[in-house]
XYZ file of C-alpha atoms in Angstrom:
248
model
C -29.122 -38.843 -47.160
C -27.605 -40.198 -50.334
C -29.442 -41.582 -53.304
C -28.184 -43.072 -56.515
C -29.983 -44.612 -59.433
C -29.508 -47.250 -62.116
C -27.490 -46.196 -65.176
C -30.235 -47.561 -67.313
C -32.703 -44.968 -65.927
C -30.679 -41.855 -66.710
C -31.976 -39.467 -69.339
C -30.441 -39.989 -72.742
C -31.623 -36.726 -74.382
C -33.722 -33.706 -73.761
C -36.913 -35.187 -75.162
C -36.729 -38.312 -73.114
C -38.780 -38.260 -69.867
C -37.202 -39.667 -66.713
C -38.410 -42.991 -65.642
C -39.662 -42.817 -62.070
C -41.174 -46.212 -61.386
C -37.934 -47.916 -60.508
C -36.209 -44.938 -58.881
C -36.810 -45.860 -55.351
C -33.893 -46.213 -52.960
C -32.051 -49.493 -53.393
C -29.280 -49.084 -50.879
C -30.167 -47.615 -47.461
C -28.067 -46.579 -44.531
C -30.328 -45.347 -41.732
C -28.959 -44.115 -38.408
C -32.120 -42.191 -37.496
C -34.969 -42.806 -39.901
C -37.587 -40.611 -38.136
C -38.022 -38.497 -41.237
C -39.165 -41.525 -43.247
C -42.701 -42.843 -42.963
C -43.463 -46.522 -42.351
C -44.819 -46.706 -45.857
C -41.677 -45.251 -47.374
C -39.464 -47.509 -45.350
C -41.568 -50.497 -46.574
C -41.052 -49.279 -50.136
C -37.312 -49.064 -49.579
C -36.944 -52.354 -47.645
C -37.591 -54.841 -50.435
C -34.346 -56.038 -52.066
C -32.326 -53.408 -50.252
C -29.379 -53.283 -47.857
C -29.078 -51.453 -44.584
C -25.981 -50.255 -42.653
C -25.207 -47.784 -39.901
C -21.494 -46.954 -40.091
C -18.944 -46.253 -42.806
C -15.455 -46.818 -41.461
C -12.863 -49.563 -41.120
C -13.975 -53.107 -41.784
C -17.563 -51.868 -42.065
C -16.556 -49.727 -45.031
C -15.304 -52.760 -47.019
C -18.436 -54.773 -46.279
C -20.535 -51.744 -47.307
C -18.682 -51.288 -50.573
C -18.943 -55.019 -51.389
C -22.673 -54.821 -51.137
C -22.746 -51.598 -53.212
C -20.740 -53.282 -55.951
C -23.215 -56.143 -55.930
C -26.372 -53.955 -56.045
C -25.135 -50.914 -58.052
C -28.397 -49.145 -57.129
C -29.541 -46.105 -55.083
C -28.658 -45.413 -51.512
C -30.058 -43.232 -48.769
C -28.407 -42.012 -45.563
C -30.166 -39.973 -42.810
C -28.941 -38.241 -39.590
C -31.118 -36.256 -37.314
C -29.669 -35.909 -33.723
C -31.267 -33.411 -31.309
C -29.616 -30.007 -30.451
C -28.120 -28.999 -27.122
C -26.945 -25.616 -25.786
C -23.183 -24.819 -25.895
C -22.873 -24.911 -22.128
C -23.652 -28.615 -22.251
C -20.915 -29.314 -24.854
C -17.258 -29.912 -24.322
C -14.769 -29.717 -27.157
C -14.833 -33.502 -27.321
C -18.656 -33.528 -27.564
C -18.416 -31.035 -30.395
C -15.908 -33.243 -32.227
C -18.172 -36.194 -31.813
C -21.135 -34.217 -33.237
C -18.947 -33.149 -36.119
C -18.091 -36.831 -36.714
C -21.761 -37.721 -36.635
C -23.199 -34.875 -38.579
C -20.396 -33.865 -41.052
C -17.660 -36.466 -41.245
C -20.208 -39.280 -41.789
C -21.627 -37.371 -44.837
C -18.108 -36.809 -46.101
C -17.189 -40.513 -45.823
C -20.348 -41.699 -47.473
C -19.789 -39.248 -50.323
C -16.139 -40.237 -50.635
C -16.817 -43.986 -50.793
C -20.009 -43.866 -52.790
C -18.839 -41.461 -55.546
C -16.737 -43.951 -57.553
C -20.052 -45.910 -58.077
C -22.220 -42.857 -58.414
C -20.071 -41.600 -61.248
C -20.543 -44.893 -63.119
C -24.342 -44.658 -62.755
C -24.668 -40.854 -63.047
C -26.505 -40.927 -59.746
C -27.609 -38.473 -57.174
C -26.704 -37.464 -53.546
C -29.330 -35.953 -51.229
C -28.096 -34.574 -47.915
C -30.398 -33.815 -45.062
C -29.412 -30.566 -43.436
C -31.620 -28.232 -41.337
C -33.176 -24.808 -41.779
C -31.245 -23.702 -38.607
C -28.007 -24.219 -40.516
C -28.980 -21.015 -42.365
C -30.988 -18.985 -39.872
C -29.564 -20.196 -36.511
C -31.393 -21.399 -33.405
C -31.098 -20.522 -29.798
C -29.264 -22.946 -27.489
C -28.059 -24.991 -30.471
C -24.678 -23.423 -31.552
C -22.874 -26.731 -32.211
C -25.862 -28.341 -33.960
C -26.354 -25.309 -36.215
C -22.612 -25.261 -37.059
C -22.734 -28.867 -38.296
C -25.871 -28.367 -40.307
C -24.428 -25.277 -41.946
C -21.343 -27.349 -42.896
C -23.610 -29.942 -44.582
C -25.236 -27.237 -46.716
C -21.919 -25.757 -47.749
C -20.469 -29.217 -48.503
C -23.434 -29.967 -50.736
C -22.886 -26.930 -52.895
C -19.143 -27.432 -53.212
C -19.577 -31.104 -54.047
C -22.178 -30.312 -56.662
C -19.569 -28.188 -58.435
C -16.945 -30.954 -58.464
C -19.217 -33.753 -59.473
C -21.139 -31.982 -62.256
C -18.519 -33.209 -64.784
C -19.645 -36.778 -63.969
C -23.386 -35.866 -64.184
C -23.736 -36.613 -60.479
C -26.281 -34.320 -58.867
C -25.820 -33.167 -55.230
C -28.669 -31.488 -53.392
C -29.900 -30.958 -49.880
C -33.116 -30.651 -47.886
C -33.396 -28.299 -44.863
C -36.450 -29.033 -42.761
C -37.858 -26.896 -39.980
C -40.083 -28.497 -37.308
C -41.066 -32.020 -38.493
C -43.382 -34.136 -36.332
C -41.399 -37.253 -35.406
C -41.346 -39.745 -32.526
C -38.507 -37.655 -31.053
C -40.791 -34.579 -30.830
C -43.555 -36.732 -29.414
C -41.322 -38.131 -26.686
C -39.966 -34.618 -25.880
C -43.473 -33.152 -25.487
C -44.499 -35.942 -23.130
C -41.833 -34.612 -20.705
C -43.133 -31.017 -20.789
C -45.620 -29.999 -18.038
C -47.461 -27.678 -20.479
C -47.038 -29.834 -23.580
C -49.925 -28.439 -25.546
C -48.602 -24.811 -25.099
C -45.138 -25.951 -26.125
C -46.470 -27.840 -29.092
C -48.388 -24.774 -30.235
C -45.290 -22.645 -29.911
C -43.419 -25.041 -32.349
C -46.396 -25.081 -34.698
C -46.424 -21.258 -34.796
C -42.824 -21.169 -35.954
C -44.236 -22.025 -39.364
C -46.457 -19.670 -41.393
C -48.797 -22.567 -42.076
C -49.184 -23.082 -38.297
C -48.318 -26.761 -38.130
C -45.540 -29.335 -38.047
C -44.244 -30.812 -41.318
C -44.766 -34.583 -41.757
C -42.350 -37.373 -42.369
C -44.297 -38.102 -45.592
C -43.665 -34.604 -46.899
C -39.935 -34.945 -46.389
C -39.930 -38.357 -48.004
C -41.770 -36.946 -51.048
C -39.191 -34.174 -51.370
C -36.385 -36.756 -51.291
C -38.168 -38.794 -53.973
C -38.584 -35.633 -56.080
C -34.879 -34.819 -55.928
C -33.927 -38.455 -56.603
C -36.234 -39.184 -59.563
C -37.736 -36.037 -61.154
C -35.409 -33.067 -60.419
C -32.891 -34.031 -63.105
C -31.957 -30.448 -63.805
C -31.262 -29.579 -60.194
C -27.846 -29.671 -58.549
C -26.370 -27.664 -55.707
C -29.781 -26.565 -54.545
C -31.210 -26.502 -51.048
C -34.958 -27.075 -50.513
C -36.315 -25.433 -47.400
C -39.054 -27.716 -46.162
C -40.109 -25.106 -43.613
C -43.617 -23.793 -44.358
C -42.102 -20.333 -44.300
C -40.484 -20.517 -40.838
C -37.638 -18.326 -42.053
C -40.041 -15.530 -43.236
C -41.730 -12.535 -41.489
C -39.006 -12.048 -38.929
C -38.524 -14.237 -35.801
C -39.090 -13.731 -32.077
C -36.300 -11.412 -31.003
C -37.684 -10.785 -27.497
C -35.317 -13.200 -25.811
C -33.319 -10.847 -23.654
C -33.578 -11.516 -19.883
C -35.628 -8.924 -17.978
C -33.612 -6.462 -15.968
C -34.014 -7.044 -12.237
């Protein structure tokens, strides 16, 4: 996810408070918007532009609209994981294109305008990029890359007052999760297992992720290179290590 703001809304001095009323996303690229609520999408929709790819001819059309609007932008990716046995090298390359190269390209082509407006980039990563996840080697690899890219880019862009941050969610209740559970014979038990991954014993919500994005975009003006774990403590108190197959 990438966000940038109007130059007129940047902080002029330490005493000046950031203006938050107008700091909603003005340019949106959504490939998988499951982490945004309907209300948030409605707020973003008015007087905004949407796109789904950033390459070739599409890039030039995209940049033309950005030049015209000179406002904020959001991009989101959230594909499901698969075990390594189900991935070929070509599959992995495609996932890298989707999860990493797409972020690189959006940053590359947006930064000339972000530098003019002293804007902000917000990348959606994943908690598993830091702590790992069973049966998701390739997915974890790409999410870890996003987190590392965020920190490195924050260093490079600080001289332009462009902030670069990331959000790493754990289990967030989305239509994807809902569809998956409907295919499970013991759906309630499976759902409870996912809920118990968090110390708070529940899924996160799309509204909570959206609120974190708005915080980083509008209010967190002294934050760059940080990663917010939206995880309800899923990474704490050890994890289930009893995953070895029983000896026959």
